[in-house]
PDB file of C-alpha atoms and ligand atoms in Angstrom:
ATOM      1  CA  MET F 386      16.375 -36.090 -21.359  1.00 84.00           C
ATOM      2  CA  ALA F 387      17.717 -33.601 -18.285  1.00 95.00           C
ATOM      3  CA  SER F 388      18.873 -30.655 -19.205  1.00 97.00           C
ATOM      4  CA  ILE F 389      22.069 -29.527 -18.213  1.00 98.00           C
ATOM      5  CA  PHE F 390      21.096 -27.908 -15.619  1.00 98.00           C
ATOM      6  CA  SER F 391      18.813 -29.839 -14.646  1.00 98.00           C
ATOM      7  CA  ARG F 392      21.566 -32.445 -13.729  1.00 98.00           C
ATOM      8  CA  ILE F 393      23.550 -30.169 -12.104  1.00 98.00           C
ATOM      9  CA  VAL F 394      20.646 -28.924 -10.069  1.00 98.00           C
ATOM     10  CA  SER F 395      20.544 -33.004  -9.418  1.00 97.00           C
ATOM     11  CA  GLY F 396      24.662 -33.372  -8.992  1.00 97.00           C
ATOM     12  CA  ALA F 397      25.046 -35.593 -12.064  1.00 97.00           C
ATOM     13  CA  ILE F 398      27.059 -32.300 -13.381  1.00 97.00           C
ATOM     14  CA  PRO F 399      29.406 -30.356 -10.890  1.00 98.00           C
ATOM     15  CA  ALA F 400      29.311 -26.645 -11.546  1.00 98.00           C
ATOM     16  CA  ALA F 401      30.642 -23.864  -9.872  1.00 98.00           C
ATOM     17  CA  LYS F 402      27.287 -23.432  -6.858  1.00 98.00           C
ATOM     18  CA  VAL F 403      26.996 -19.746  -5.070  1.00 98.00           C
ATOM     19  CA  TYR F 404      23.337 -19.900  -3.873  1.00 98.00           C
ATOM     20  CA  GLU F 405      20.505 -22.313  -3.567  1.00 98.00           C
ATOM     21  CA  ASP F 406      17.247 -21.955  -1.712  1.00 98.00           C
ATOM     22  CA  GLU F 407      13.493 -23.984  -2.638  1.00 98.00           C
ATOM     23  CA  GLN F 408      13.254 -23.229  -6.325  1.00 98.00           C
ATOM     24  CA  THR F 409      16.408 -21.658  -7.319  1.00 98.00           C
ATOM     25  CA  LEU F 410      20.012 -21.941  -8.014  1.00 98.00           C
ATOM     26  CA  ALA F 411      23.055 -19.528  -8.854  1.00 98.00           C
ATOM     27  CA  PHE F 412      26.725 -20.877 -10.583  1.00 98.00           C
ATOM     28  CA  LEU F 413      29.122 -18.962 -12.141  1.00 98.00           C
ATOM     29  CA  ASP F 414      28.796 -19.833 -15.788  1.00 98.00           C
ATOM     30  CA  ILE F 415      30.673 -22.266 -17.898  1.00 98.00           C
ATOM     31  CA  ASN F 416      31.993 -19.507 -20.383  1.00 97.00           C
ATOM     32  CA  PRO F 417      31.924 -16.475 -18.941  1.00 98.00           C
ATOM     33  CA  ALA F 418      31.910 -12.688 -20.906  1.00 97.00           C
ATOM     34  CA  ALA F 419      33.080 -11.415 -17.907  1.00 97.00           C
ATOM     35  CA  ARG F 420      35.126 -12.589 -14.243  1.00 98.00           C
ATOM     36  CA  GLY F 421      31.883 -13.997 -12.110  1.00 98.00           C
ATOM     37  CA  HIS F 422      29.592 -14.252 -14.624  1.00 98.00           C
ATOM     38  CA  THR F 423      26.618 -16.392 -12.936  1.00 98.00           C
ATOM     39  CA  LEU F 424      23.516 -17.560 -13.616  1.00 98.00           C
ATOM     40  CA  VAL F 425      19.750 -17.754 -11.393  1.00 98.00           C
ATOM     41  CA  ILE F 426      18.229 -20.814 -12.680  1.00 98.00           C
ATOM     42  CA  CYS F 427      14.371 -21.674 -11.670  1.00 98.00           C
ATOM     43  CA  LYS F 428      14.926 -25.759 -10.108  1.00 98.00           C
ATOM     44  CA  GLU F 429      11.990 -26.449 -13.017  1.00 98.00           C
ATOM     45  CA  GLU F 430      13.208 -27.795 -15.393  1.00 98.00           C
ATOM     46  CA  LEU F 431      10.357 -25.136 -17.671  1.00 98.00           C
ATOM     47  CA  PRO F 432      12.496 -22.934 -20.576  1.00 98.00           C
ATOM     48  CA  ASP F 433      11.242 -19.987 -20.218  1.00 98.00           C
ATOM     49  CA  LEU F 434       9.932 -16.859 -18.449  1.00 98.00           C
ATOM     50  CA  LEU F 435       6.339 -17.846 -20.768  1.00 98.00           C
ATOM     51  CA  SER F 436       6.941 -20.890 -18.452  1.00 98.00           C
ATOM     52  CA  LEU F 437       6.995 -19.920 -14.864  1.00 98.00           C
ATOM     53  CA  ALA F 438       3.860 -19.265 -12.612  1.00 98.00           C
ATOM     54  CA  PRO F 439       4.533 -15.758 -10.899  1.00 98.00           C
ATOM     55  CA  GLU F 440       6.230 -17.769  -7.420  1.00 98.00           C
ATOM     56  CA  GLN F 441       8.631 -18.895  -9.555  1.00 98.00           C
ATOM     57  CA  VAL F 442       9.159 -15.517 -11.201  1.00 98.00           C
ATOM     58  CA  ALA F 443       9.607 -13.580  -7.427  1.00 98.00           C
ATOM     59  CA  ALA F 444      12.018 -16.352  -6.914  1.00 98.00           C
ATOM     60  CA  VAL F 445      14.041 -15.813  -8.560  1.00 98.00           C
ATOM     61  CA  ALA F 446      13.913 -12.116  -9.399  1.00 98.00           C
ATOM     62  CA  ARG F 447      14.615 -12.189  -5.271  1.00 98.00           C
ATOM     63  CA  ALA F 448      17.691 -15.075  -5.633  1.00 98.00           C
ATOM     64  CA  THR F 449      18.627 -12.188  -7.976  1.00 98.00           C
ATOM     65  CA  GLN F 450      19.170 -10.398  -5.524  1.00 98.00           C
ATOM     66  CA  VAL F 451      20.377 -11.943  -2.925  1.00 98.00           C
ATOM     67  CA  VAL F 452      22.772 -13.109  -5.629  1.00 98.00           C
ATOM     68  CA  ALA F 453      23.627  -9.123  -7.531  1.00 98.00           C
ATOM     69  CA  ARG F 454      24.606  -7.901  -4.056  1.00 98.00           C
ATOM     70  CA  ALA F 455      27.282 -10.453  -3.013  1.00 98.00           C
ATOM     71  CA  ILE F 456      29.205 -10.395  -6.218  1.00 98.00           C
ATOM     72  CA  VAL F 457      29.226  -5.983  -5.977  1.00 98.00           C
ATOM     73  CA  ALA F 458      29.814  -6.842  -2.224  1.00 98.00           C
ATOM     74  CA  ALA F 459      32.941  -9.132  -3.763  1.00 98.00           C
ATOM     75  CA  LEU F 460      33.814  -8.381  -6.765  1.00 98.00           C
ATOM     76  CA  GLN F 461      33.122  -4.109  -6.847  1.00 98.00           C
ATOM     77  CA  PRO F 462      32.171  -3.930 -11.064  1.00 98.00           C
ATOM     78  CA  ASP F 463      31.055  -0.323 -11.705  1.00 98.00           C
ATOM     79  CA  GLY F 464      27.872  -1.920 -12.122  1.00 97.00           C
ATOM     80  CA  PHE F 465      26.024  -5.217 -13.622  1.00 98.00           C
ATOM     81  CA  ASN F 466      24.204  -6.209 -16.652  1.00 97.00           C
ATOM     82  CA  ILE F 467      20.703  -8.625 -16.064  1.00 97.00           C
ATOM     83  CA  VAL F 468      20.498 -10.499 -18.868  1.00 97.00           C
ATOM     84  CA  GLN F 469      17.428 -12.946 -19.589  1.00 98.00           C
ATOM     85  CA  ASN F 470      17.913 -14.898 -23.136  1.00 97.00           C
ATOM     86  CA  ASN F 471      13.955 -16.054 -24.926  1.00 98.00           C
ATOM     87  CA  GLY F 472      13.625 -18.078 -27.596  1.00 98.00           C
ATOM     88  CA  GLU F 473      16.694 -19.013 -30.443  1.00 97.00           C
ATOM     89  CA  ALA F 474      15.690 -15.903 -31.805  1.00 97.00           C
ATOM     90  CA  ALA F 475      16.940 -14.120 -28.947  1.00 96.00           C
ATOM     91  CA  GLY F 476      19.869 -16.516 -27.764  1.00 95.00           C
ATOM     92  CA  GLN F 477      18.505 -18.031 -26.347  1.00 97.00           C
ATOM     93  CA  THR F 478      21.407 -21.518 -25.774  1.00 98.00           C
ATOM     94  CA  VAL F 479      20.201 -23.742 -22.631  1.00 98.00           C
ATOM     95  CA  HIS F 480      16.166 -23.532 -23.007  1.00 98.00           C
ATOM     96  CA  HIS F 481      15.761 -23.976 -18.859  1.00 98.00           C
ATOM     97  CA  TYR F 482      14.855 -20.864 -17.367  1.00 98.00           C
ATOM     98  CA  HIS F 483      18.140 -18.653 -15.856  1.00 98.00           C
ATOM     99  CA  VAL F 484      19.058 -15.254 -15.950  1.00 98.00           C
ATOM    100  CA  HIS F 485      22.546 -13.872 -16.442  1.00 98.00           C
ATOM    101  CA  ILE F 486      24.038 -11.690 -14.342  1.00 98.00           C
ATOM    102  CA  ILE F 487      26.993  -9.739 -16.039  1.00 98.00           C
ATOM    103  CA  PRO F 488      29.136  -7.693 -13.413  1.00 98.00           C
ATOM    104  CA  ARG F 489      30.986  -5.528 -15.415  1.00 97.00           C
ATOM    105  CA  TRP F 490      33.025  -2.578 -15.547  1.00 97.00           C
ATOM    106  CA  ARG F 491      34.183   1.460 -16.600  1.00 96.00           C
ATOM    107  CA  GLY F 492      35.129   0.633 -20.705  1.00 95.00           C
ATOM    108  CA  ASP F 493      35.534  -3.345 -20.686  1.00 95.00           C
ATOM    109  CA  ARG F 494      33.027  -3.683 -23.852  1.00 91.00           C
ATOM    110  CA  VAL F 495      32.155  -7.116 -22.829  1.00 93.00           C
ATOM    111  CA  LEU F 496      28.679  -6.554 -23.727  1.00 88.00           C
ATOM    112  CA  SER F 497      25.841  -4.367 -26.208  1.00 83.00           C
ATOM    113  CA  PRO F 498      22.999  -5.107 -25.778  1.00 78.00           C
ATOM    114  CA  TRP F 499      20.883  -3.001 -28.402  1.00 87.00           C
ATOM    115  CA  ARG F 500      21.469  -0.756 -31.232  1.00 90.00           C
ATOM    116  CA  PRO F 501      18.552   2.472 -30.600  1.00 92.00           C
ATOM    117  CA  GLY F 502      16.442   2.705 -33.663  1.00 96.00           C
ATOM    118  CA  SER F 503      13.732   5.117 -34.089  1.00 97.00           C
ATOM    119  CA  ALA F 504      10.211   5.229 -34.802  1.00 98.00           C
ATOM    120  CA  THR F 505       7.541   8.037 -34.620  1.00 98.00           C
ATOM    121  CA  ALA F 506       4.822   8.773 -32.122  1.00 98.00           C
ATOM    122  CA  ASP F 507       2.366   7.319 -33.264  1.00 98.00           C
ATOM    123  CA  GLU F 508       3.659   4.501 -34.162  1.00 98.00           C
ATOM    124  CA  LEU F 509       5.046   3.819 -31.015  1.00 98.00           C
ATOM    125  CA  HIS F 510       0.740   4.714 -29.135  1.00 98.00           C
ATOM    126  CA  ALA F 511      -0.794   1.759 -32.269  1.00 98.00           C
ATOM    127  CA  ILE F 512       2.385  -0.943 -30.454  1.00 98.00           C
ATOM    128  CA  ALA F 513       1.149   0.512 -26.961  1.00 98.00           C
ATOM    129  CA  ALA F 514      -2.754  -0.240 -27.713  1.00 98.00           C
ATOM    130  CA  GLN F 515      -1.598  -3.989 -29.483  1.00 98.00           C
ATOM    131  CA  ILE F 516      -0.090  -4.986 -26.602  1.00 97.00           C
ATOM    132  CA  ILE F 517      -2.468  -2.589 -23.747  1.00 98.00           C
ATOM    133  CA  ALA F 518      -5.465  -5.253 -25.576  1.00 98.00           C
ATOM    134  CA  GLN F 519      -3.402  -8.561 -24.737  1.00 98.00           C
ATOM    135  CA  LEU F 520      -3.377  -6.953 -20.884  1.00 97.00           C
TER     136      LEU F 520
HETATM  137  P1  AMP E 461      21.512 -18.680 -22.534  1.00 51.34           P
HETATM  138  O1  AMP E 461      22.752 -18.400 -23.971  1.00 51.34           O
HETATM  139  O2  AMP E 461      20.794 -17.633 -22.017  1.00 51.34           O
HETATM  140  O3  AMP E 461      20.434 -19.613 -22.657  1.00 51.34           O
HETATM  141  O4  AMP E 461      22.638 -19.344 -21.666  1.00 51.34           O
HETATM  142  C1  AMP E 461      23.082 -20.558 -21.704  1.00 51.34           C
HETATM  143  C2  AMP E 461      24.338 -20.403 -20.804  1.00 51.34           C
HETATM  144  O5  AMP E 461      24.052 -21.112 -20.244  1.00 51.34           O
HETATM  145  C3  AMP E 461      25.179 -19.702 -21.445  1.00 51.34           C
HETATM  146  O6  AMP E 461      26.089 -19.014 -21.209  1.00 51.34           O
HETATM  147  C4  AMP E 461      26.746 -20.589 -21.335  1.00 51.34           C
HETATM  148  O7  AMP E 461      27.849 -20.340 -21.391  1.00 51.34           O
HETATM  149  C5  AMP E 461      26.608 -21.751 -20.151  1.00 51.34           C
HETATM  150  N1  AMP E 461      26.029 -23.124 -19.785  1.00 51.34           N
HETATM  151  C6  AMP E 461      25.824 -24.209 -20.275  1.00 51.34           C
HETATM  152  N2  AMP E 461      26.364 -25.503 -19.675  1.00 51.34           N
HETATM  153  C7  AMP E 461      27.161 -24.960 -18.865  1.00 51.34           C
HETATM  154  C8  AMP E 461      27.267 -25.465 -17.307  1.00 51.34           C
HETATM  155  N3  AMP E 461      27.890 -26.639 -17.990  1.00 51.34           N
HETATM  156  N4  AMP E 461      28.419 -25.045 -16.121  1.00 51.34           N
HETATM  157  C9  AMP E 461      26.886 -23.461 -16.141  1.00 51.34           C
HETATM  158  N5  AMP E 461      26.767 -23.009 -17.124  1.00 51.34           N
HETATM  159  C10 AMP E 461      27.254 -23.412 -18.610  1.00 51.34           C
END
């Protein structure tokens, strides 16, 4: 069964499309967190960031910048968030790689991505060493 986004790519279901190229498609989120909330997807149905080929990562990043620039010009938000969820624990509901562009206006309070925590320098360096060992 094709994902809901693959069905948008094929034209089987409608979407408010704003941008398309060979590898990517962008359309407005059907349940927008803010005016102009847009999704940029990889046309190939791959679940998450780790599944993409480097060229696909680059293509989505490029399209995200193109579309974000147009959103800023058209809607003149005070800023915007780029959000990209991987896995259910991270809030991903559609398992077809996509990036959210969420325009923001001062004081809108539509998104609060995390609460700052704390860690000692030793803890940070220990985690850094674990990550570096996998690169
Ligand atoms: P995520 O939680 O990162 O997987 O985000 C999935 C997003 O897809 C949500 O913000 C939904 O509102 C959006 N969405 C689901 N179905 C559609 C659709 N048919 N057209 C546009 N956006 C959709």
